[in-house]
Short mmCIF file of C-alpha atoms and ligand atoms in Angstrom, two decimals:
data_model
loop_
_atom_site.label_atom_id
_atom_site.label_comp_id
_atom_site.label_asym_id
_atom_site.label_seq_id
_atom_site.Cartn_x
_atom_site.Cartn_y
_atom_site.Cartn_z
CA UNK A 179 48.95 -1.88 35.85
CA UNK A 180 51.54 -4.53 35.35
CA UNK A 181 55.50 -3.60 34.56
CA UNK A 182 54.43 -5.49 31.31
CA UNK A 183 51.26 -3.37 30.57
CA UNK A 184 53.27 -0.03 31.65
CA UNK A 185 56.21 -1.24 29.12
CA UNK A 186 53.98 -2.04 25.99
CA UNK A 187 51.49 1.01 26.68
CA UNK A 188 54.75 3.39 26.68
CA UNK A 189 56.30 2.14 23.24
CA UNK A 190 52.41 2.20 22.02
CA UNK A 191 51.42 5.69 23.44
CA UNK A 192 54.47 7.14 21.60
CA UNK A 193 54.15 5.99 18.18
CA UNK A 194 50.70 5.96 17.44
CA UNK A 195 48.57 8.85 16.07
CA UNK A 196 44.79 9.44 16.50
CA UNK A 197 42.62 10.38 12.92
CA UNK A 198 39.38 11.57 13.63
CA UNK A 199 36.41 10.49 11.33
CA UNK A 200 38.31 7.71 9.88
CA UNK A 201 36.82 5.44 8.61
CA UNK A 202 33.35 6.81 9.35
CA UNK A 203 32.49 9.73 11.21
CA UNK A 204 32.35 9.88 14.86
CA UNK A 205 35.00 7.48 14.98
CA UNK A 206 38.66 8.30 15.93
CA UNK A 207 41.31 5.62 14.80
CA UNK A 208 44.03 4.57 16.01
CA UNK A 209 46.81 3.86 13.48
CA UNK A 210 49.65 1.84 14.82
CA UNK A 211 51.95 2.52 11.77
CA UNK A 212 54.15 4.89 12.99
CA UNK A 213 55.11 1.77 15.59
CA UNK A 214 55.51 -0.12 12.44
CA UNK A 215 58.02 1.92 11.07
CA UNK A 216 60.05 2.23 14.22
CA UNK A 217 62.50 -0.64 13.81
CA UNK A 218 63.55 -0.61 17.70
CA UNK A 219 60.01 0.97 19.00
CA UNK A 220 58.38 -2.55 16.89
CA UNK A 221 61.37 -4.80 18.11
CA UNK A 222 61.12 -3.71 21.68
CA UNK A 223 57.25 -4.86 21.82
CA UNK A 224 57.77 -7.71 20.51
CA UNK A 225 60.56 -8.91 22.59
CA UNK A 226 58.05 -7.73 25.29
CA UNK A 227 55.32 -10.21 24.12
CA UNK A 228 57.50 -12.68 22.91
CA UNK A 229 58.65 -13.27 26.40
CA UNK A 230 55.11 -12.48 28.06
CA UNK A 231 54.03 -15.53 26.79
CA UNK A 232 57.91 -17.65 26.10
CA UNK A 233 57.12 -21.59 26.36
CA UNK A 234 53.80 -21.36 26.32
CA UNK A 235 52.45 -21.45 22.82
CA UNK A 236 52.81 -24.02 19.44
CA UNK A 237 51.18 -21.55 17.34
CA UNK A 238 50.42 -17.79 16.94
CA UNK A 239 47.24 -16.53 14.68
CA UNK A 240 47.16 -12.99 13.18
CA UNK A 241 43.89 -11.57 12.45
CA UNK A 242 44.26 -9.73 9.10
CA UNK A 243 45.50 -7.16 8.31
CA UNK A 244 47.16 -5.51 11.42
CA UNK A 245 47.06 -8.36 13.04
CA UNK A 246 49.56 -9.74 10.52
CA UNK A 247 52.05 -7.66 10.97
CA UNK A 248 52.75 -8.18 14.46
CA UNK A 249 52.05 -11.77 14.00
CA UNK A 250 54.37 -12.91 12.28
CA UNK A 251 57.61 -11.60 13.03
CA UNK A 252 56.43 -12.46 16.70
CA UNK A 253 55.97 -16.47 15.87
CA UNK A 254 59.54 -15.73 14.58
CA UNK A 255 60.54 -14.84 17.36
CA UNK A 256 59.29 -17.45 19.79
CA UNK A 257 60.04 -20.07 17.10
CA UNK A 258 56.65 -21.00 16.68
CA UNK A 259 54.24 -21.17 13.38
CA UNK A 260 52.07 -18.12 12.27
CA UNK A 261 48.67 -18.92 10.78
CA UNK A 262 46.89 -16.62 8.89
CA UNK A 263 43.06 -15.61 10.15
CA UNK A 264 41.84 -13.90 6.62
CA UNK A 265 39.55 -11.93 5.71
CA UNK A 266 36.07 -14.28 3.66
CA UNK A 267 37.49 -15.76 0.02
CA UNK A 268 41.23 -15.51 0.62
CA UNK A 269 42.12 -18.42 1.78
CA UNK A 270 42.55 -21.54 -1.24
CA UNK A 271 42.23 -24.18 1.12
CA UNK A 272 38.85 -25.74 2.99
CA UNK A 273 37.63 -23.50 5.44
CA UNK A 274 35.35 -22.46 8.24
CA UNK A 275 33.92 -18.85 8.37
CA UNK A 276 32.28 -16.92 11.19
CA UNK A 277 30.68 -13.19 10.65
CA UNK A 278 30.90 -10.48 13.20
CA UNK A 279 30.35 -6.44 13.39
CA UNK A 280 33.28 -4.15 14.42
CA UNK A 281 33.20 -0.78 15.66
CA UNK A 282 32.55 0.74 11.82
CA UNK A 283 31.26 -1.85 9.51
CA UNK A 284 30.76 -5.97 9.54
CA UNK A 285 33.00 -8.50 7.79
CA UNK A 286 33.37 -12.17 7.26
CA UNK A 287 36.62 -13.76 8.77
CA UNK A 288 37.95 -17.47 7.69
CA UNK A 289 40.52 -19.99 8.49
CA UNK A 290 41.46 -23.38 7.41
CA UNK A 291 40.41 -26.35 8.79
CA UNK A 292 43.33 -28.29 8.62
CA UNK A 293 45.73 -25.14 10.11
CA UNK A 294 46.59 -26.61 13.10
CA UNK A 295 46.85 -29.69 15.64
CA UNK A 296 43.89 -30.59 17.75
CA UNK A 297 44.93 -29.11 21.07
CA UNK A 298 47.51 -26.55 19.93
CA UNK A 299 47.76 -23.94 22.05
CA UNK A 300 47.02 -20.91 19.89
CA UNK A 301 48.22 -17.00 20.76
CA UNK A 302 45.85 -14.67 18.83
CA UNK A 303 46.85 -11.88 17.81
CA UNK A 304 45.40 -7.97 16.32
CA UNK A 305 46.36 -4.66 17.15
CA UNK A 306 43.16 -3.15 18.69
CA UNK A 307 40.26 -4.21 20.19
CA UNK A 308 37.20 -1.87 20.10
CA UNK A 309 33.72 -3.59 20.50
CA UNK A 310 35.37 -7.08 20.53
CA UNK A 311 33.87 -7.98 17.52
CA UNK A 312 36.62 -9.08 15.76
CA UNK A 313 38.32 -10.63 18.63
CA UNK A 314 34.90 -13.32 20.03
CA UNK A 315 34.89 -14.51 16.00
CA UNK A 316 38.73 -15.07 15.78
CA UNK A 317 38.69 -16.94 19.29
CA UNK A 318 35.56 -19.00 17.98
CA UNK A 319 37.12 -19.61 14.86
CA UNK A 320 40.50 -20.90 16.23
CA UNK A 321 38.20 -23.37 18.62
CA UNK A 322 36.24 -24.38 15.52
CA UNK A 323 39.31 -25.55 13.92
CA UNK A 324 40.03 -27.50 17.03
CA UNK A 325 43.00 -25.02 18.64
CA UNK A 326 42.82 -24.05 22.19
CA UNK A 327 42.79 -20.00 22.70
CA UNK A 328 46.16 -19.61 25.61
CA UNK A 329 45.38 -15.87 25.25
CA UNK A 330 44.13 -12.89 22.92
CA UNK A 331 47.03 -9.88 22.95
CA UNK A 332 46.22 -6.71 21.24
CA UNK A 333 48.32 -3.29 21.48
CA UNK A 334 45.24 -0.81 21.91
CA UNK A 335 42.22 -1.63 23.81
CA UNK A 336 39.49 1.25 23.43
CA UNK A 337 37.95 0.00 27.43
CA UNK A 338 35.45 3.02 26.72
CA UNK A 339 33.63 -0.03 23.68
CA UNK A 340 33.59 -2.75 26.52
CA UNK A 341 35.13 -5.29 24.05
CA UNK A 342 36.79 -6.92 27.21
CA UNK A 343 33.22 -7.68 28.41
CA UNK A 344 32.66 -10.34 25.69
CA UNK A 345 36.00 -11.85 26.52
CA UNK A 346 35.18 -13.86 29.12
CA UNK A 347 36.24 -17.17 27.66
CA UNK A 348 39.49 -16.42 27.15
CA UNK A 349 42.84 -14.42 28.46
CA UNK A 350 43.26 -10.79 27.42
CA UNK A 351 46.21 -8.77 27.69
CA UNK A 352 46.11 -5.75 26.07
CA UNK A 353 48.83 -2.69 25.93
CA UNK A 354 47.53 0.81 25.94
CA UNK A 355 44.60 1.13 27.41
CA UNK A 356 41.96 4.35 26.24
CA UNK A 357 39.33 5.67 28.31
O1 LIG B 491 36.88 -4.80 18.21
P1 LIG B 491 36.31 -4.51 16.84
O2 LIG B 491 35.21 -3.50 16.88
O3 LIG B 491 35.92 -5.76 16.14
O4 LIG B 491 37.45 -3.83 15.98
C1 LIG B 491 38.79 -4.26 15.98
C2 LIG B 491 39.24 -4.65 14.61
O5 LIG B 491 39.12 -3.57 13.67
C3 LIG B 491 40.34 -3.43 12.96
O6 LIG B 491 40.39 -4.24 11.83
P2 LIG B 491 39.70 -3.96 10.42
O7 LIG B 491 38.53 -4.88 10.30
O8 LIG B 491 39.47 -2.51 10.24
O9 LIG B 491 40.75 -4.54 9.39
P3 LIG B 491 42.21 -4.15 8.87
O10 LIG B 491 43.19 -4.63 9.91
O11 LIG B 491 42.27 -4.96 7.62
O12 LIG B 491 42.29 -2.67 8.65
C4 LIG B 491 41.38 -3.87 13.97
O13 LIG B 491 42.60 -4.21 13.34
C5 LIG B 491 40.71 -5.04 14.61
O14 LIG B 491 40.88 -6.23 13.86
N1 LIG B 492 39.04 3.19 16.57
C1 LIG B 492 39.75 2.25 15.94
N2 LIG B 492 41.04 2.48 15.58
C2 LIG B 492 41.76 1.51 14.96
N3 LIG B 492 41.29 0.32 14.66
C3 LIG B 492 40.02 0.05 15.00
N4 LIG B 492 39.27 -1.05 14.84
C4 LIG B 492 38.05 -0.79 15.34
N5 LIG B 492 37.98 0.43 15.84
C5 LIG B 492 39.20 0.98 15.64
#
């Protein structure tokens, strides 16, 4: 494990809680809130991923909701632009679309077609990844709109779904890692 990895997984590991059977049963969820609500627990990660990936992205993408959240203060941050990846009929402008299944349901995710440059390199952004669902459409999405995926950072990854395994294409880094 990197000094990076060890860093993030430490702030992560002490201010998030595990809820069993939510949202379905069987499945126990991480909720990342109580980071949230940490002002210096929050700031601290995102200084750590803010310099993780310093110089080296034009734009970062959130994937909503959770993926907002860190998002945007993070683009902040590195002085960058934050683009919204929204969940389907949000968005006013033109967009594309790609549909996926998660770990406890399916969904429809959109951006616009016009958010970025051609060639920007994009940062995406969530706070877990589970079966990887929701990461392969976001990183196919930003392509579609014609950005170029510099890496996908999440705070959980739950290894024991294998999400990672349909990452090929593109660089994870991922926080606290369960099972
Ligand atoms: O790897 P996967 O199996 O695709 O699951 C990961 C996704 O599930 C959660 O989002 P959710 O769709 O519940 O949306 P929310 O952030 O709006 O709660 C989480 O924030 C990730 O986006
Ligand atoms: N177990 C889980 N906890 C939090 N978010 C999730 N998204 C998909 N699976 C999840």
């Amino acid at each position: 494990m990197t000094d990076y990895q060890q860093r993030v997984a430490g702030l992560v590991a002490r201010h998030t809680r595990d809820v069993a059977d939510f949202p379905t049963p069987g499945v126990v969820f991480k909720d990342i809130t109580p980071l949230f609500a940490n002002a210096e627990a929050f700031g601290s990660v995102l200084d750590l991923l803010a310099e993780r990936h310093e110089g080296g992205v034009d734009v970062v993408a959130g994937v909503e909701a959770r993926g907002f959240v860190i998002g945007a203060p993070l683009a902040q941050r590195m002085g960058v632009g934050f683009v919204p990846i929204r969940k389907k009929g949000k968005l006013p402008g033109e967009v594309v679309a790609q549909s996926y299944d998660l770990e406890y349901g399916s969904a429809t995710i959109e951006m616009h077609t016009d958010a970025v440059k051609p060639g920007a390199r994009m940062l995406v952004i969530d706070d877990v990844l589970a079966t990887g669902g929701t990461a392969v459409a976001s990183c196919e999405l930003v392509e579609k709109v014609g950005g170029s995926v510099v890496g996908f950072d999440v705070l959980v990854e739950l290894a024991f779904l294998d999400g990672r395994a349909r990452l090929e294409r593109w660089p994870v880094h991922t926080g606290l890692v369960v099972g």
